[in-house]
PDB file of C-alpha atoms in Angstrom:
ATOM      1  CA  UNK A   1       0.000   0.000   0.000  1.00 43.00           C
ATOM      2  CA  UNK A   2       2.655   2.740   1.032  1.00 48.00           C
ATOM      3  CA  UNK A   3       4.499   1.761  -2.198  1.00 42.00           C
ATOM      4  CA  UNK A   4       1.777   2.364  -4.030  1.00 46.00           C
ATOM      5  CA  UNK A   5       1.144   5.665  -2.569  1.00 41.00           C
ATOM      6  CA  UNK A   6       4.571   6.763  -3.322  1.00 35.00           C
ATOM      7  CA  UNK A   7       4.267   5.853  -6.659  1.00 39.00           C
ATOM      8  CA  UNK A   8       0.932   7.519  -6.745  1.00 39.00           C
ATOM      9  CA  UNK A   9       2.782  10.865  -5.416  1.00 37.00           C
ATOM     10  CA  UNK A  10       5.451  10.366  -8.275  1.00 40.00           C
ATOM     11  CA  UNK A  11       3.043  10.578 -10.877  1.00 45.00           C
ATOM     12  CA  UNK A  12       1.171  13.287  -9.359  1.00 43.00           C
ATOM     13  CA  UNK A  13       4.568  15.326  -9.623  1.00 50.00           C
ATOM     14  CA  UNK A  14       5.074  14.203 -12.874  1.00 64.00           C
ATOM     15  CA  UNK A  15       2.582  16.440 -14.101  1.00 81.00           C
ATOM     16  CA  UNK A  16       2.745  19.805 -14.870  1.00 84.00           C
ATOM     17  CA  UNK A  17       1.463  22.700 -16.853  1.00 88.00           C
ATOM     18  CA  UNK A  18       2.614  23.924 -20.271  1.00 88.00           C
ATOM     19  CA  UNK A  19       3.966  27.844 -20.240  1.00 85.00           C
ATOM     20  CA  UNK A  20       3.159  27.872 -24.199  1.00 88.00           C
ATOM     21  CA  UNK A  21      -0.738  26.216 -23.872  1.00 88.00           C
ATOM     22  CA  UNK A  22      -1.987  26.418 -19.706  1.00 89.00           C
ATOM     23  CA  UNK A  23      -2.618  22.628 -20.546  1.00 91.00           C
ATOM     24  CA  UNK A  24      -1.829  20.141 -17.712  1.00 90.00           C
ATOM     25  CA  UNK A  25       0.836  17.863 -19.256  1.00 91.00           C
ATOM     26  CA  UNK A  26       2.451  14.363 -17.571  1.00 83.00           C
ATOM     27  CA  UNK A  27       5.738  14.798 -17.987  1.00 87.00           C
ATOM     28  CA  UNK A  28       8.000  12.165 -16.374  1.00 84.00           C
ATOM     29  CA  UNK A  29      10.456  12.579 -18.642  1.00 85.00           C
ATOM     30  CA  UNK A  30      13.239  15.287 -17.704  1.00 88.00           C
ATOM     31  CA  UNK A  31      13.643  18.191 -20.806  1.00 93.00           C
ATOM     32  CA  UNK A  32      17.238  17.591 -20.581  1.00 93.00           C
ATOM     33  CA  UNK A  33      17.137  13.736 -20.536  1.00 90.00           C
ATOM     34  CA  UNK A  34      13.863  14.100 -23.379  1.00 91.00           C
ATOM     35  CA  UNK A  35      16.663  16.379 -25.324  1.00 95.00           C
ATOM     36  CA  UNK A  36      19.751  14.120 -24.477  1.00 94.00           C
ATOM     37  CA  UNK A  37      18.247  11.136 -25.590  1.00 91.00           C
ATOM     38  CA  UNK A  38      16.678  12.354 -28.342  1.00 93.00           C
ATOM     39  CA  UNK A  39      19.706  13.729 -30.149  1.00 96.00           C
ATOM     40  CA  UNK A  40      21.483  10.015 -29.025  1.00 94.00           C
ATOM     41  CA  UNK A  41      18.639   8.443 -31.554  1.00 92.00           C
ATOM     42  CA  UNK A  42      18.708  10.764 -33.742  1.00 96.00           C
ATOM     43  CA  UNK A  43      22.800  10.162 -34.413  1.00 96.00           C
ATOM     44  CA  UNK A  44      22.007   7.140 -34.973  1.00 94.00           C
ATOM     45  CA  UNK A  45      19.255   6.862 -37.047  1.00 95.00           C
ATOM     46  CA  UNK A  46      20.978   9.987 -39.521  1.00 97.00           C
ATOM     47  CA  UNK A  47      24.149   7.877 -39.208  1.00 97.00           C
ATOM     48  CA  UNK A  48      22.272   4.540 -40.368  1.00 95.00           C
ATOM     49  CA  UNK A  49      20.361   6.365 -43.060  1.00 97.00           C
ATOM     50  CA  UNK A  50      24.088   7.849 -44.369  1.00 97.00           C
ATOM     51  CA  UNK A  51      25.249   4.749 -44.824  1.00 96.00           C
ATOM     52  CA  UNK A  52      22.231   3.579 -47.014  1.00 96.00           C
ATOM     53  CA  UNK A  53      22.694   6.937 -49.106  1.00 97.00           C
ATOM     54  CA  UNK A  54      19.890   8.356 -47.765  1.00 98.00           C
ATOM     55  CA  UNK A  55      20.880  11.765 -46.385  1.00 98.00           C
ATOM     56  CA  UNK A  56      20.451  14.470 -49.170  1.00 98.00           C
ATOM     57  CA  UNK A  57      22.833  17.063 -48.867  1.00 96.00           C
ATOM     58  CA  UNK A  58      23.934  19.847 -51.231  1.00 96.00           C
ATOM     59  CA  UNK A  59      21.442  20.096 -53.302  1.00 97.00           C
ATOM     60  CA  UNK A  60      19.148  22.802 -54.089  1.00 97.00           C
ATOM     61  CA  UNK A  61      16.072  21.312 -52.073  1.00 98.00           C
ATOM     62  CA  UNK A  62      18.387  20.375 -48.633  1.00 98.00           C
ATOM     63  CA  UNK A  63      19.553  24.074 -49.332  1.00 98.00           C
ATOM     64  CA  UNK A  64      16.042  25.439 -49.449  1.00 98.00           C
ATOM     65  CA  UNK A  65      15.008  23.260 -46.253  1.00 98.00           C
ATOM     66  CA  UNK A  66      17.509  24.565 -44.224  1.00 98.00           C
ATOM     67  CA  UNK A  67      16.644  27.907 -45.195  1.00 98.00           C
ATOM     68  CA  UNK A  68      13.166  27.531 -44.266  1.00 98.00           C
ATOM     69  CA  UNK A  69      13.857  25.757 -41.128  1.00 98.00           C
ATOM     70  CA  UNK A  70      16.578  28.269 -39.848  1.00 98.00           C
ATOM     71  CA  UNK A  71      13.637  31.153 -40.551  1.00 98.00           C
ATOM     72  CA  UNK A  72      10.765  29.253 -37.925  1.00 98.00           C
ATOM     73  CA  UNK A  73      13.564  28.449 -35.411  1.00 98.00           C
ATOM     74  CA  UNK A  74      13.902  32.118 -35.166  1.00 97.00           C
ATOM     75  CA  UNK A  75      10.492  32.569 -34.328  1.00 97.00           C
ATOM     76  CA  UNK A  76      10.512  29.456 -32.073  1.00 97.00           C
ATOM     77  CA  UNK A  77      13.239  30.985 -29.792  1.00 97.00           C
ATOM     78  CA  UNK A  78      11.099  33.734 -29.974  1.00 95.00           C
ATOM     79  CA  UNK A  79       8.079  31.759 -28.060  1.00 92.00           C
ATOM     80  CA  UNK A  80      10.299  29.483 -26.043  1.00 95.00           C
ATOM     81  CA  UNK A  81      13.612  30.980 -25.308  1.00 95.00           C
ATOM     82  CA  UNK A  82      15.525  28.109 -23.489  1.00 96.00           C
ATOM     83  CA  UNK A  83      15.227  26.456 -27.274  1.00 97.00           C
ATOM     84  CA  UNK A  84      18.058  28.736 -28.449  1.00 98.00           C
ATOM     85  CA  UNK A  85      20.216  26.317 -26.452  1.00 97.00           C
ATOM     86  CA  UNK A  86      18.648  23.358 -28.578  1.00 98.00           C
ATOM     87  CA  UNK A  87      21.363  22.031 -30.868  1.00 98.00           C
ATOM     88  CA  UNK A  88      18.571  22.427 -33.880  1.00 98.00           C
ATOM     89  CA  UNK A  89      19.532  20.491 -36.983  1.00 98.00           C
ATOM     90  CA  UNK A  90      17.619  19.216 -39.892  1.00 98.00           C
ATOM     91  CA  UNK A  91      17.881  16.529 -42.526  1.00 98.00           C
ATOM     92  CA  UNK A  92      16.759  15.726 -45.912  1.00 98.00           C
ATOM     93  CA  UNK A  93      15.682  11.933 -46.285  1.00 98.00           C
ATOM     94  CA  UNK A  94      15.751  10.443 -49.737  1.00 98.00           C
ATOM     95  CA  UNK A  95      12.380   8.651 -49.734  1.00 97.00           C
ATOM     96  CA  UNK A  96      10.131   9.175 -52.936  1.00 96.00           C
ATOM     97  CA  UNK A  97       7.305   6.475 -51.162  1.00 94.00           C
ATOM     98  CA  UNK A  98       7.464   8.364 -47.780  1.00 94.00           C
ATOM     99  CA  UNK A  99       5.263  11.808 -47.072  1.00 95.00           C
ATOM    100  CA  UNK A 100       6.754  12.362 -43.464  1.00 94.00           C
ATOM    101  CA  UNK A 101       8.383  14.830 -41.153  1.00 97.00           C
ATOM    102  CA  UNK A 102       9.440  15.022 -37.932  1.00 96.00           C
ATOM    103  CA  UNK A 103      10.907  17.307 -35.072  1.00 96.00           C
ATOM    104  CA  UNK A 104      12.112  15.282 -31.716  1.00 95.00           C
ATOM    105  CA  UNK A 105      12.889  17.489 -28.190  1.00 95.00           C
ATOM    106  CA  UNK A 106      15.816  19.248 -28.734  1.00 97.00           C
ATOM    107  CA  UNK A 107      15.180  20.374 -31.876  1.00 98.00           C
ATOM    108  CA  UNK A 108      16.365  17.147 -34.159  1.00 98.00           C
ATOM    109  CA  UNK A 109      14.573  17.620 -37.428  1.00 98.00           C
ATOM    110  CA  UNK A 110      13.985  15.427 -40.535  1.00 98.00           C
ATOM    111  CA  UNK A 111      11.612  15.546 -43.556  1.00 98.00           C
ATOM    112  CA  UNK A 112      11.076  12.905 -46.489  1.00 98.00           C
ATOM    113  CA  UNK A 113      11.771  13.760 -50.043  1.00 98.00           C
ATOM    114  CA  UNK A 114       7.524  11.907 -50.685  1.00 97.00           C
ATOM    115  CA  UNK A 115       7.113  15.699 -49.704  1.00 97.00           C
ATOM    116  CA  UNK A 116       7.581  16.842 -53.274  1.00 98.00           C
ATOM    117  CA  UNK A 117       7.413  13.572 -55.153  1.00 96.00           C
ATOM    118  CA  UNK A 118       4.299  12.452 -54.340  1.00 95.00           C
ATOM    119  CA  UNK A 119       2.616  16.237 -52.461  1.00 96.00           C
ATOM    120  CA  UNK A 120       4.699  18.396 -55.013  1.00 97.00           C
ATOM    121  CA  UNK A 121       4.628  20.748 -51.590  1.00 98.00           C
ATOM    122  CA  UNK A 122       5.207  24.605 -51.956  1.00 98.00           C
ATOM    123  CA  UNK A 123       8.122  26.015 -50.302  1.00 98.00           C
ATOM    124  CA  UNK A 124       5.155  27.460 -48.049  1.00 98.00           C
ATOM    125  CA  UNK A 125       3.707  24.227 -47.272  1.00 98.00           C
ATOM    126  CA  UNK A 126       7.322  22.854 -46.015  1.00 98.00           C
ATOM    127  CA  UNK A 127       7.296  25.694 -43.818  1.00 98.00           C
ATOM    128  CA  UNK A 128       3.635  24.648 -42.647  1.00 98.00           C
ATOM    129  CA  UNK A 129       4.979  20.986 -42.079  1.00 98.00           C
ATOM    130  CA  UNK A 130       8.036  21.831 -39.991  1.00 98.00           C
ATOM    131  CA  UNK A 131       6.597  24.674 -38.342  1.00 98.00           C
ATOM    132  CA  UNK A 132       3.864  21.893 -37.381  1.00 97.00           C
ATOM    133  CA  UNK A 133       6.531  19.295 -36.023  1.00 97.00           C
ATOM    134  CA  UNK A 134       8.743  22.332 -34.558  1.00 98.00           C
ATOM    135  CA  UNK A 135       5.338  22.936 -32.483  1.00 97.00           C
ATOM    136  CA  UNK A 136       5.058  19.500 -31.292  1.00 95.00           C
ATOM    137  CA  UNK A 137       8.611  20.225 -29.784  1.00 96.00           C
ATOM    138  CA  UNK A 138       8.376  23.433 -28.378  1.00 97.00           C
ATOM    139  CA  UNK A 139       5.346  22.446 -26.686  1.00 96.00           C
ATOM    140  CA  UNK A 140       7.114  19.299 -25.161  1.00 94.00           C
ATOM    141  CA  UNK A 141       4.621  16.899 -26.560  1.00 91.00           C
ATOM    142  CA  UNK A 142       7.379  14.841 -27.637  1.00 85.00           C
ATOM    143  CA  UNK A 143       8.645  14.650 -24.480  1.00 87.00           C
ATOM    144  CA  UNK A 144       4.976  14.066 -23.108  1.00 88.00           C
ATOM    145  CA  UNK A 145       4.847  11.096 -25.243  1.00 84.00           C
ATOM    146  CA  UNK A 146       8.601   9.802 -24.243  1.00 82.00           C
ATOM    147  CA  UNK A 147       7.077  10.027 -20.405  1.00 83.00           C
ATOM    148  CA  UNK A 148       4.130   7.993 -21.501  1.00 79.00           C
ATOM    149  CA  UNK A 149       6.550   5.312 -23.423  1.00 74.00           C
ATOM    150  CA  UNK A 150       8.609   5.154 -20.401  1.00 73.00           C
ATOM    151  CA  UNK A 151       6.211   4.359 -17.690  1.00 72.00           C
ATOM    152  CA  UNK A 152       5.798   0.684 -18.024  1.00 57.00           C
ATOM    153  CA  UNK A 153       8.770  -1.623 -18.982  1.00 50.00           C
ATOM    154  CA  UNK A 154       5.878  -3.948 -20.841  1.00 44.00           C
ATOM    155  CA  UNK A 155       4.764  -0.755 -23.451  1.00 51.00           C
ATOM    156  CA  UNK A 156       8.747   0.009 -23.858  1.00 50.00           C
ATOM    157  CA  UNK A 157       9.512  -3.607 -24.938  1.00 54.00           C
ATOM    158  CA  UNK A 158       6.409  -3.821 -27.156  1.00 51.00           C
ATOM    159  CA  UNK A 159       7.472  -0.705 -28.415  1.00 52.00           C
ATOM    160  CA  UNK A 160      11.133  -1.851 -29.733  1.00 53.00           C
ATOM    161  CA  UNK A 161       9.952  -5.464 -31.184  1.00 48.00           C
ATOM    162  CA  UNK A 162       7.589  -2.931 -33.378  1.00 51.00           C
ATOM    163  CA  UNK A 163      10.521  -0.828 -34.343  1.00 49.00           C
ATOM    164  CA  UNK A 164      12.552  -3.392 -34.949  1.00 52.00           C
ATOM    165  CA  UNK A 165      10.234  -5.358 -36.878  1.00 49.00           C
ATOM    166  CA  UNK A 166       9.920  -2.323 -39.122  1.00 51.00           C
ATOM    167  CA  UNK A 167      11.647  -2.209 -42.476  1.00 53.00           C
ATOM    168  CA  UNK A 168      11.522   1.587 -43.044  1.00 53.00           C
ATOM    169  CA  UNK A 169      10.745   4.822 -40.584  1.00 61.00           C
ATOM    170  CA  UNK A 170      12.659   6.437 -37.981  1.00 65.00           C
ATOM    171  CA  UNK A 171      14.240   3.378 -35.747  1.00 53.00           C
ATOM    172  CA  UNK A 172      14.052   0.768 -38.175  1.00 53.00           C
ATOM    173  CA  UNK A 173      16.527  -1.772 -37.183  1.00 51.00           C
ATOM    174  CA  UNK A 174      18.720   0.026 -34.702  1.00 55.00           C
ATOM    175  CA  UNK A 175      19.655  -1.280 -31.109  1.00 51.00           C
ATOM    176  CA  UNK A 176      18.207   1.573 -28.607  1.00 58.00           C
ATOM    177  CA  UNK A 177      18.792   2.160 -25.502  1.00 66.00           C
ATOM    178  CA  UNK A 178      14.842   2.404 -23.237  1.00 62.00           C
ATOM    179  CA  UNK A 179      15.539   6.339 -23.590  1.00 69.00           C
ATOM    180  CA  UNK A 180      16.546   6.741 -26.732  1.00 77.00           C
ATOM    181  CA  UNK A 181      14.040   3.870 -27.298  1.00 73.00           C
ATOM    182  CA  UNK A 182      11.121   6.211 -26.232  1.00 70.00           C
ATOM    183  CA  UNK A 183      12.343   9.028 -28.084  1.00 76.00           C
ATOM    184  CA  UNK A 184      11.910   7.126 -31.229  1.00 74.00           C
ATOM    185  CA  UNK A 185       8.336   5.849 -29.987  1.00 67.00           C
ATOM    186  CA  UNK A 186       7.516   9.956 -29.715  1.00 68.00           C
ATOM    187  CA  UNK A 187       7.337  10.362 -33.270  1.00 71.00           C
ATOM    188  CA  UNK A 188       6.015   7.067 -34.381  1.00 71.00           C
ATOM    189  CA  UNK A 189       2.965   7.378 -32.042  1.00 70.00           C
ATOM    190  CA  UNK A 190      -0.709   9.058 -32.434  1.00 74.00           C
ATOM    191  CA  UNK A 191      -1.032  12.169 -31.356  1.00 75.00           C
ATOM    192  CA  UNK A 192      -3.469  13.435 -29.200  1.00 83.00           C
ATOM    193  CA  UNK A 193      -6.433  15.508 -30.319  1.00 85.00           C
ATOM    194  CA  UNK A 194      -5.373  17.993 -27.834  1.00 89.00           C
ATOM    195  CA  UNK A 195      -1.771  18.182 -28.724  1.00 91.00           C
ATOM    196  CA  UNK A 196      -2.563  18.000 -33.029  1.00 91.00           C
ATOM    197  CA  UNK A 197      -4.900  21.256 -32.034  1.00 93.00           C
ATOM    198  CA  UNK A 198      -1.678  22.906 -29.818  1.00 95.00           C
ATOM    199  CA  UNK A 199       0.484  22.410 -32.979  1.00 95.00           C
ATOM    200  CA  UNK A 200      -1.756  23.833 -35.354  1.00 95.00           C
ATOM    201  CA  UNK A 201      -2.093  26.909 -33.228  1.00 96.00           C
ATOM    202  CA  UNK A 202       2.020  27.039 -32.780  1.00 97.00           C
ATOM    203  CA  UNK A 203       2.788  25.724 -35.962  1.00 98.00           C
ATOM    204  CA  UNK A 204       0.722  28.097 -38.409  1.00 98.00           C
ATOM    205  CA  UNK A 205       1.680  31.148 -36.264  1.00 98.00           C
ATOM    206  CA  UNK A 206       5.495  30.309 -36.334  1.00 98.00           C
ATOM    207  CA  UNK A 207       5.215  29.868 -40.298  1.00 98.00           C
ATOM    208  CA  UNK A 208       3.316  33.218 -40.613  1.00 98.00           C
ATOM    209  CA  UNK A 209       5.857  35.054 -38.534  1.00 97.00           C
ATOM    210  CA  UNK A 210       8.775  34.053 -40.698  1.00 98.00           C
ATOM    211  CA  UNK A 211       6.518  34.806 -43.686  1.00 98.00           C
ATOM    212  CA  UNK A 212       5.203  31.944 -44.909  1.00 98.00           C
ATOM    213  CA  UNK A 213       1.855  32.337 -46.179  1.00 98.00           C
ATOM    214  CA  UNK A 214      -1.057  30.840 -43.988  1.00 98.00           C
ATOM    215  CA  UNK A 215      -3.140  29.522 -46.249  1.00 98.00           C
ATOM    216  CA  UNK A 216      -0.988  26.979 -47.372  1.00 98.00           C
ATOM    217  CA  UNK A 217      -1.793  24.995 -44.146  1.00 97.00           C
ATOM    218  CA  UNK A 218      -5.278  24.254 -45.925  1.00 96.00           C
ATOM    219  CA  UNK A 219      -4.021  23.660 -49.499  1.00 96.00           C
ATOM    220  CA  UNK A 220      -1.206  20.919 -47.592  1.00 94.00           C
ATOM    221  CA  UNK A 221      -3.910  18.819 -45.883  1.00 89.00           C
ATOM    222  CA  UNK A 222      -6.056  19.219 -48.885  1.00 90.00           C
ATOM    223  CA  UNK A 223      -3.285  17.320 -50.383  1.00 92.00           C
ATOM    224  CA  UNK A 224      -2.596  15.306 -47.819  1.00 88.00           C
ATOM    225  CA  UNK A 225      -6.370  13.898 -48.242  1.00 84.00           C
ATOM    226  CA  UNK A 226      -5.868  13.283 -51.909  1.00 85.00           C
ATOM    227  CA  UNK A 227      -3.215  11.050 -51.593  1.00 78.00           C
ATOM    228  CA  UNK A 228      -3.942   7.655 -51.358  1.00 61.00           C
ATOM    229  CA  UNK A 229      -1.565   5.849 -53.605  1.00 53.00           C
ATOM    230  CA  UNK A 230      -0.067   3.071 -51.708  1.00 58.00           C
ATOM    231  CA  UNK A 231      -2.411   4.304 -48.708  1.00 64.00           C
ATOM    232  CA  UNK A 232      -2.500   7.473 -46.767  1.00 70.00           C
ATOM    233  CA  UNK A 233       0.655   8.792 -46.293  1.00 80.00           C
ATOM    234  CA  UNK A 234       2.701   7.324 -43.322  1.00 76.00           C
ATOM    235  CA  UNK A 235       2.194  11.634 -41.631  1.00 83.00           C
ATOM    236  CA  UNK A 236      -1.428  10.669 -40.890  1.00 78.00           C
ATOM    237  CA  UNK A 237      -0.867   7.650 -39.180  1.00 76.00           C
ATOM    238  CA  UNK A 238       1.007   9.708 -37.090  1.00 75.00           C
ATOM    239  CA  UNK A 239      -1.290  13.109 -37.134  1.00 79.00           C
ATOM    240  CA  UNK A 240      -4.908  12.508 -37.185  1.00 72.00           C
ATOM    241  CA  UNK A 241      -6.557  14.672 -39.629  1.00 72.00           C
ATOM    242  CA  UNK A 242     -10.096  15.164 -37.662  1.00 61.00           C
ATOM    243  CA  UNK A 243     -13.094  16.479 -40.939  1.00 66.00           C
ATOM    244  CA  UNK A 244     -12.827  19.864 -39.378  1.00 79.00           C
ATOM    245  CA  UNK A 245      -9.407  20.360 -39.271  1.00 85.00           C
ATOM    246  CA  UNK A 246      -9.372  22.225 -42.609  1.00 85.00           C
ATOM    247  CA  UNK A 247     -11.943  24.577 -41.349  1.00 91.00           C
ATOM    248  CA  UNK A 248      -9.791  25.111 -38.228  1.00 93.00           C
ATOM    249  CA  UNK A 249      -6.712  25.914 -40.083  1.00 95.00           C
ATOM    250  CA  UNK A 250      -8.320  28.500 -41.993  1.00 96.00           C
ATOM    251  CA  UNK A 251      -9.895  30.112 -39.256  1.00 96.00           C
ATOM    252  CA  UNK A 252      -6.663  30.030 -37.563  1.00 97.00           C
ATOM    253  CA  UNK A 253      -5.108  31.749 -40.519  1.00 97.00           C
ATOM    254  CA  UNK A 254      -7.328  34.216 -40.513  1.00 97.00           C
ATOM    255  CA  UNK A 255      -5.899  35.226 -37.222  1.00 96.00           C
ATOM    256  CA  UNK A 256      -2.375  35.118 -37.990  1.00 97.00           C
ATOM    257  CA  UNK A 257      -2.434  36.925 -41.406  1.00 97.00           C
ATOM    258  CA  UNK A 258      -1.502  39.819 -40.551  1.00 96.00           C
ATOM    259  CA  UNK A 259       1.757  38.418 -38.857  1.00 96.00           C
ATOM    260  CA  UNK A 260       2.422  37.290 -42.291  1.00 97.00           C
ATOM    261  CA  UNK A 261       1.735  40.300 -43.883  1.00 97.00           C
ATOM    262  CA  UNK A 262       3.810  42.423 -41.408  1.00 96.00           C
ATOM    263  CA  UNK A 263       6.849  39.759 -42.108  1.00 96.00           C
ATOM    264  CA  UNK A 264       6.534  39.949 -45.620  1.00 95.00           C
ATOM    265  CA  UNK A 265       6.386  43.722 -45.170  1.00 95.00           C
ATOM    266  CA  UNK A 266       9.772  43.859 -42.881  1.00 92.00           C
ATOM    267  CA  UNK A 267       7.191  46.015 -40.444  1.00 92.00           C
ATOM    268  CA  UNK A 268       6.831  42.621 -37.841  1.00 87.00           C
ATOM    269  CA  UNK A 269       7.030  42.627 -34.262  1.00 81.00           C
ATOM    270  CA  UNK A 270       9.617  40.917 -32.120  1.00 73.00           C
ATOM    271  CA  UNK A 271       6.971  40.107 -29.278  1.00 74.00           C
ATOM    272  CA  UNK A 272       7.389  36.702 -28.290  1.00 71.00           C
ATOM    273  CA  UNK A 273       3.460  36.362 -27.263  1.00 79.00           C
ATOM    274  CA  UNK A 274       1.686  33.782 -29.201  1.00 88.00           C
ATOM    275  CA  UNK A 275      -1.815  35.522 -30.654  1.00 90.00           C
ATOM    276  CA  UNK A 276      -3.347  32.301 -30.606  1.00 87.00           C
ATOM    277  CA  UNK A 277      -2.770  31.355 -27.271  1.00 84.00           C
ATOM    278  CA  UNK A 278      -3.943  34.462 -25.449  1.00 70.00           C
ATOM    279  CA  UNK A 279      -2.910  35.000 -21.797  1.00 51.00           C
ATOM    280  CA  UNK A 280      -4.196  35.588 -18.950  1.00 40.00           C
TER     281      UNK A 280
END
């Protein structure tokens, strides 16, 4: 009974409330062990990839990526300033079949060339897919997920016999430590209604601050519908797309568009204070 009690206690601690969203979050997970970890997987899984010829680098489109990405981690910093200590890095992988992306805590970033072979994606869309998984991040559900991973040993084994099992996707085939394990499992999991709606919010706003324009959120999960060669691409399994969410988006870029306009302008604010997130 008293064991139980302490370990009831624990997981009352565990939970906290987000600075970015006033949502309560369970986060067991430490940031620096979530952001530790996460770049641990991530060296390996880039490292694995390089040796398969899979990292794009040099060309015009890695160019362009890293443009766009350097451009929303300004704004990020902007919203959560402890991520300018974030060791942010992003990679091209060289996947025609795969329409993916991802951000992991700490700021370790990847997106699939399926992007523009199979969504031909705008340069504004890319910006509304990584400002989307730069969200997640910022907003620690990544680490929310790694402190759900980690909380039985039975989920964390089932876990790595499905990643292993896997013949493609982030973790496919590597030997993980439970951490790095679970850091992996963060961006292979469902997301919550709650934290798909938090990115959104984030992710548009960040895009329309560096001056990407809003709309494209719409016209990218328009496409992301249409596709269904092969089955829905491998982002949905990952990020529920909800019949409203299109309607959401452009209601939500409604609200930011005259961030976008004001960066486009060179007239924008540095206020750090998310508009669609008002505070109290």
């Amino acid at each position: 009974m008293r064991g139980s009690a302490v370990l009831l206690v624990f997981l009352l601690n565990a939970c906290t409330t987000s600075p970015l969203t006033g949502r309560e979050q369970f986060l067991l997970v430490s940031d620096s062990m979530a952001v530790s970890q996460s770049a641990a997987a991530y060296t390996q899984m880039m490292a694995d990839l390089g040796k398969k010829k899979q990292i794009e680098t040099g060309t015009p489109r890695a160019e362009k990526v890293k443009e766009i990405t350097d451009r929303l981690v300004k704004q990020a910093v902007r919203v959560r300033p402890d991520a300018a200590n974030w060791a942010w890095e992003v990679q091209v992988i060289n996947d025609p079949k795969t329409v993916n992306a991802f951000c992991m805590a700490g700021g370790k970033m990847a997106i699939y060339t399926g992007m523009w072979d199979k969504l031909k994606a705008t340069d504004d869309e890319i910006a509304q897919v990584m400002g989307h998984e730069i969200a997640h991040a910022l907003a620690d559900h990544t680490r929310e997920r790694m402190s759900i991973a980690m909380t039985t040993a039975v989920a964390t084994t089932a876990a790595a016999i499905a990643i292993s099992s896997r013949d493609s996707g982030p973790g496919a085939g590597l030997a993980l430590t439970g951490a790095q394990l679970a850091a992996v499992l963060a961006i292979q999991l469902p997301n919550s209604r709650e934290s798909e709606s938090e990115a959104d919010q984030i992710g548009i706003e960040l895009a329309a601050r560096a001056g990407y324009d809003p709309k494209a959120a719409v016209t990218l999960w328009e496409k992301m519908g249409k596709e269904g060669s092969g089955g829905p691409p491998e982002f949905l399994s990952t990020h529920p797309t909800p019949q409203n969410r299109a309607g959401r988006l452009a209601e939500l870029g409604t609200q930011v568009t005259p961030l976008y306009l004001a960066a486009k302008a060179g007239t924008a604010s540095d206020s750090d204070k998310l508009i669609t997130f008002p505070r109290k």
